[in-house]
Short mmCIF file of C-alpha atoms in Angstrom, two decimals:
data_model
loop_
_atom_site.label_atom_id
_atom_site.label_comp_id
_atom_site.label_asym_id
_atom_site.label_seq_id
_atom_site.Cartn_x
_atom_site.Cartn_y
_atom_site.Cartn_z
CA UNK A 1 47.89 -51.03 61.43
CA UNK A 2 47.89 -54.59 61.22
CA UNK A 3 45.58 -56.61 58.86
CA UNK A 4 43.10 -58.94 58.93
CA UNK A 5 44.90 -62.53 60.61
CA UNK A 6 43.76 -65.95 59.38
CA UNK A 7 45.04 -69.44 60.58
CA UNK A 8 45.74 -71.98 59.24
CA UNK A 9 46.84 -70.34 55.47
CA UNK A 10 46.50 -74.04 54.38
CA UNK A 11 44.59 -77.02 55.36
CA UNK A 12 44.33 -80.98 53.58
CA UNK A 13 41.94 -83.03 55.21
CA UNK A 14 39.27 -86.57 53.94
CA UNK A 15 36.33 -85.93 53.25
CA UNK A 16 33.76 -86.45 56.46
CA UNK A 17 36.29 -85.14 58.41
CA UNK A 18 36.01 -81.74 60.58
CA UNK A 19 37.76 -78.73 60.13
CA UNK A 20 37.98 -75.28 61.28
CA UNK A 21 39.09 -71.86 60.61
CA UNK A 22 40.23 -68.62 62.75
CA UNK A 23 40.02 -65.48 61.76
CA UNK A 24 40.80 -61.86 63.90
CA UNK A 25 39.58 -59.02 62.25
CA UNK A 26 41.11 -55.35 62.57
CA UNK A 27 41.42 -54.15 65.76
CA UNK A 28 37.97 -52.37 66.53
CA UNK A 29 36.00 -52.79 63.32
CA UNK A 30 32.82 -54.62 64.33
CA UNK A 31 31.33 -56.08 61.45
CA UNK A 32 32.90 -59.22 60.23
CA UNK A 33 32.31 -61.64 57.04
CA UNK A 34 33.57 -65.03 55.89
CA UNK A 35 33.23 -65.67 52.23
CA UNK A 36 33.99 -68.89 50.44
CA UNK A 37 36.07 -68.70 46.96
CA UNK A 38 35.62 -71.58 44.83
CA UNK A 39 38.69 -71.84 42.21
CA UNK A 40 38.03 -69.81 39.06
CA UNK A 41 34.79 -68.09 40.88
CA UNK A 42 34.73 -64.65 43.03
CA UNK A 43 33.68 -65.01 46.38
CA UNK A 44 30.66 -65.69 47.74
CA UNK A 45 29.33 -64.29 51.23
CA UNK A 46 28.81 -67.09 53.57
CA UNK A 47 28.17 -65.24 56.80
CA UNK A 48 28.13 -61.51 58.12
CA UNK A 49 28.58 -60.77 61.98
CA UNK A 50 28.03 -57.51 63.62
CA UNK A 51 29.76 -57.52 66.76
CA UNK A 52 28.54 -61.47 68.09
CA UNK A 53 25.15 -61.41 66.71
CA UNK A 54 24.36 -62.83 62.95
CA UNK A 55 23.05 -60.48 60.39
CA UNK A 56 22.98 -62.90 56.97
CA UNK A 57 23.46 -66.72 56.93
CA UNK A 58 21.05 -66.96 54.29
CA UNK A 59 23.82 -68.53 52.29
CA UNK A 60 25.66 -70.64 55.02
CA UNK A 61 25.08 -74.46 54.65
CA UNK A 62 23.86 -74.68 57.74
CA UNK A 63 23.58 -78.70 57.89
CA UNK A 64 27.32 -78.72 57.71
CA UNK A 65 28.84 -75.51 58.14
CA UNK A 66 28.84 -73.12 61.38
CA UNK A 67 30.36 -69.85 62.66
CA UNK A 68 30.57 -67.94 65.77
CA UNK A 69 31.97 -64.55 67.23
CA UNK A 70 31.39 -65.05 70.98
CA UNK A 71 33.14 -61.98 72.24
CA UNK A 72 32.66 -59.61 68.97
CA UNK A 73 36.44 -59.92 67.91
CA UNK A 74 37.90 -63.17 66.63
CA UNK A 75 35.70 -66.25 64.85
CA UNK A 76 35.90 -69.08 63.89
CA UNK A 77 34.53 -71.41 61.08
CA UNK A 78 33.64 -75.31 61.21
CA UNK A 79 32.79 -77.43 58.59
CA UNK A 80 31.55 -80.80 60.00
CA UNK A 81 31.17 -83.01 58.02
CA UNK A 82 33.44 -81.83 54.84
CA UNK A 83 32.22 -82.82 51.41
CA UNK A 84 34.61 -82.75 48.07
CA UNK A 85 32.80 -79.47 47.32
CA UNK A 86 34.13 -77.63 50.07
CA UNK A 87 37.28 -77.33 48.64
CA UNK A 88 37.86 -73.16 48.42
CA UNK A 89 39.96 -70.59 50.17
CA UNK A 90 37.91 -69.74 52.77
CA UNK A 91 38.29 -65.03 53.39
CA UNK A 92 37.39 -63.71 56.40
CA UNK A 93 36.98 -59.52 56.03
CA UNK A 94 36.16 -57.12 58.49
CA UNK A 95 34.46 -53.16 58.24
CA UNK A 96 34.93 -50.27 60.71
CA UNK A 97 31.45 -48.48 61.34
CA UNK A 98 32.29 -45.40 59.21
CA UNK A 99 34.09 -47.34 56.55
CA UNK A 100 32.69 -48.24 53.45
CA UNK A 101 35.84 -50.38 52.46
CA UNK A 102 36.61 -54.21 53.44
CA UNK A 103 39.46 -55.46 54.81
CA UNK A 104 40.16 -59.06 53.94
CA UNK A 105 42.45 -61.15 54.98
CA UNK A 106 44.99 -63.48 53.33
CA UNK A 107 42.51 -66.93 53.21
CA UNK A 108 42.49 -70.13 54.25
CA UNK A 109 43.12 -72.80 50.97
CA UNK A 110 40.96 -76.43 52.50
CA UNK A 111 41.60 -79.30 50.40
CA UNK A 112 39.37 -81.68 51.13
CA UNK A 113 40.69 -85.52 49.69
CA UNK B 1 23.38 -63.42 41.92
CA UNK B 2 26.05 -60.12 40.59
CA UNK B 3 24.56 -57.07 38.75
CA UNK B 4 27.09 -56.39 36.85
CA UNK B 5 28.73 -57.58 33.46
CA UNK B 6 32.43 -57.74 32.76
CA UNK B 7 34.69 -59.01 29.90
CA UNK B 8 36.22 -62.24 31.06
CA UNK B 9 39.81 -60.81 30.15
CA UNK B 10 41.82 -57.56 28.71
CA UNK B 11 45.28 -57.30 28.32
CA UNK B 12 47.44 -53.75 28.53
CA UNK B 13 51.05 -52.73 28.11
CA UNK B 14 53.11 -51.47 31.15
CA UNK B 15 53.09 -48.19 31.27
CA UNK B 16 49.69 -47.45 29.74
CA UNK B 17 46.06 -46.47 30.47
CA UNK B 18 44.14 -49.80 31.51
CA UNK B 19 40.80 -49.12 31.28
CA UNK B 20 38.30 -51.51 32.39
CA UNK B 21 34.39 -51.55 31.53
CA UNK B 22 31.89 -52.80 33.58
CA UNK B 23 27.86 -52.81 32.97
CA UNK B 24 25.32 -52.54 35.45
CA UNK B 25 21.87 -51.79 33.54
CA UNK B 26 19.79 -52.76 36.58
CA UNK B 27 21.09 -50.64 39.27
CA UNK B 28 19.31 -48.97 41.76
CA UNK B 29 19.20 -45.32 43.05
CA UNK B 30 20.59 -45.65 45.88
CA UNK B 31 23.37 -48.33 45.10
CA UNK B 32 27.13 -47.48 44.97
CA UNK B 33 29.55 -48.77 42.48
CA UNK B 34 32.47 -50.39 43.87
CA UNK B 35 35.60 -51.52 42.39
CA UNK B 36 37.84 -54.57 44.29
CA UNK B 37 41.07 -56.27 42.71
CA UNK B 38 42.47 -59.36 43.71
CA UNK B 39 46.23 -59.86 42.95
CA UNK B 40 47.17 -63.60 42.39
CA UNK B 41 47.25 -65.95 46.11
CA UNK B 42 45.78 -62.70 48.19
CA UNK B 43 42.43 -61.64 49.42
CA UNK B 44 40.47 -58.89 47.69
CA UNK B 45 41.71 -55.14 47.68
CA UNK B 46 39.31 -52.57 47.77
CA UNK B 47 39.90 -50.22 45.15
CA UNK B 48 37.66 -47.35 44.74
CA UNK B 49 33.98 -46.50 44.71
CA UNK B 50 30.83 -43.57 43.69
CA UNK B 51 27.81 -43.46 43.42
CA UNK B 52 27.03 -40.73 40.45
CA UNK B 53 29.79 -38.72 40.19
CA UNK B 54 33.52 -38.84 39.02
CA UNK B 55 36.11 -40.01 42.05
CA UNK B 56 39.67 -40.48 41.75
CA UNK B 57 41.94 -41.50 44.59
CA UNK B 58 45.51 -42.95 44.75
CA UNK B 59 44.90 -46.13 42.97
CA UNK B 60 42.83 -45.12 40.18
CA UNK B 61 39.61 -43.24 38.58
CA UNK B 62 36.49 -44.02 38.25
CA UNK B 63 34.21 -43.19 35.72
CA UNK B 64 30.00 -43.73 35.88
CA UNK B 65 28.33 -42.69 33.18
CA UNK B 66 25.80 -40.06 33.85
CA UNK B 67 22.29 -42.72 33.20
CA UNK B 68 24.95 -45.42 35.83
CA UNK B 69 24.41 -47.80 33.82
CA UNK B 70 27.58 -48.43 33.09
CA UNK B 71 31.05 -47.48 34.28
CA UNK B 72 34.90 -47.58 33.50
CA UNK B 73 37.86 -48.41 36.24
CA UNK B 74 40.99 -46.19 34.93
CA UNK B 75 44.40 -47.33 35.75
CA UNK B 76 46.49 -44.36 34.67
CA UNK B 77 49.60 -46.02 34.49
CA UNK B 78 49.54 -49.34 34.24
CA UNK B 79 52.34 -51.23 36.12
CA UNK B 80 52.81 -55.20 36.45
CA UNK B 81 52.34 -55.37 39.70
CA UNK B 82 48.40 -54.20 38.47
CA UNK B 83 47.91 -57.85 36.90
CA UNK B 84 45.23 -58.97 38.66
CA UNK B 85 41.50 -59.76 38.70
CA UNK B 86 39.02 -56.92 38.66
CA UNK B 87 36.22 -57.09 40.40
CA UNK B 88 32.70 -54.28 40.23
CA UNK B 89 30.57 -54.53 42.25
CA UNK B 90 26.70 -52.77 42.82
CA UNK B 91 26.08 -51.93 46.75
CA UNK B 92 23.06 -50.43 48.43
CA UNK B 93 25.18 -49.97 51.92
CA UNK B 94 28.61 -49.74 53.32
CA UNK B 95 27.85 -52.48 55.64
CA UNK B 96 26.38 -54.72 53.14
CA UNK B 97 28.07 -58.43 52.17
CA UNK B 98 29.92 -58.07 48.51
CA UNK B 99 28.46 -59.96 45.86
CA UNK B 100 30.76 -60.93 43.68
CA UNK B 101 30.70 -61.83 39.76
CA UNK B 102 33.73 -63.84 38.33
CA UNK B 103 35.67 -60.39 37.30
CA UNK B 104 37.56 -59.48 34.51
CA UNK B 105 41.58 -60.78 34.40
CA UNK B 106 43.74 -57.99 33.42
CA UNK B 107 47.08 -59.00 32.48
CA UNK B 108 49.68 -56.01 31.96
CA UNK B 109 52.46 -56.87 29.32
CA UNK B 110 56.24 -55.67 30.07
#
């Protein structure tokens, strides 16, 4: 079956820019995450979606960062505006209902300059 | 914050037992212990996970001691292609976000 899809894998923007990221989970799994990884760290859960409704943003900046799942498939990820700090791979994951394993995908690496 | 303690590092030779430690004093009856790696440049691989007794799949074994406070990942045969960073990990439910800690780095020497 095909994976967990991510665009772009790479991304350099300035700092106060915008930026955003894509993911499309596993055909039919309905819960969906985005972590951040900051270099030399594990990841850390930034959002978790069950089909298009929210079930923890408690650690989403929300001043800058936003996500949505309009449909219950694909999302996407803005930052706006980016700070030095964001600077991470960004890894989406998604869960089937009976699973108890994630499935992430290959990350997005933001650079911010 | 993560639950669990790991050695920053281990090294093992190709072709050997890797066995990896993990503590997790504080865990709670109804939490799982899960296992992820994540191979240089990819995205976390789930590995394996229990919650009190023995497993072993495919990949590896897993070992929790019988108080769980503690636990051992088992590579039985230890190839490079297993250098990677090890991540355990203390869950309440399947659904639940991962909360990571940094992981221990297992290189495997030719």
């Amino acid at each position: 079956e095909a994976g967990v899809a991510q665009s772009p894998r790479y991304k350099i923007i300035e700092k106060r820019q915008s930026v955003a990221f894509w993911c499309n989970p596993i055909s039919g799994h309905a819960t969906l995450y985005w972590y951040q990884q900051i270099l030399g760290q594990g990841p850390k859960l930034l959002i978790q979606f069950q089909n298009n409704g929210v079930v923890d943003d408690s650690q989403l900046p929300k001043d800058r960062f936003s996500a949505e799942r309009l449909k219950g498939v694909d999302s996407t990820l803005k930052i706006q505006p980016a700070k030095l700090e964001d600077s991470a791979v960004y890894l989406c994951a998604s869960t089937g209902t009976s699973d108890n394993e994630q499935f992430f995908g290959p990350g997005t690496r933001l650079t911010v300059l | 914050d993560a639950k669990t303690t790991q050695p920053t590092s281990m090294d093992c030779a190709e072709g050997r037992a890797a066995n990896l430690p993990c503590n997790h004093s504080t865990i709670s009856g109804n939490e799982y212990v899960y296992w992820y790696r994540q191979i240089h440049s990819q995205g976390p691989q789930y590995i394996i996970h229990g919650l009190k007794n023995n497993e072993t799949n495919e990949m590896a074994s897993l070992i929790i001691t019988e108080d769980r406070k503690s636990s051992t990942l088992i590579l039985p045969h230890a190839t490079l292609r297993d250098t990677a960073v090890y991540y355990c990990i203390v869950r309440a439910s399947g659904a639940d976000g991962l909360t990571f800690g940094k992981g221990t780095h297992l290189i495997i020497q030719p």
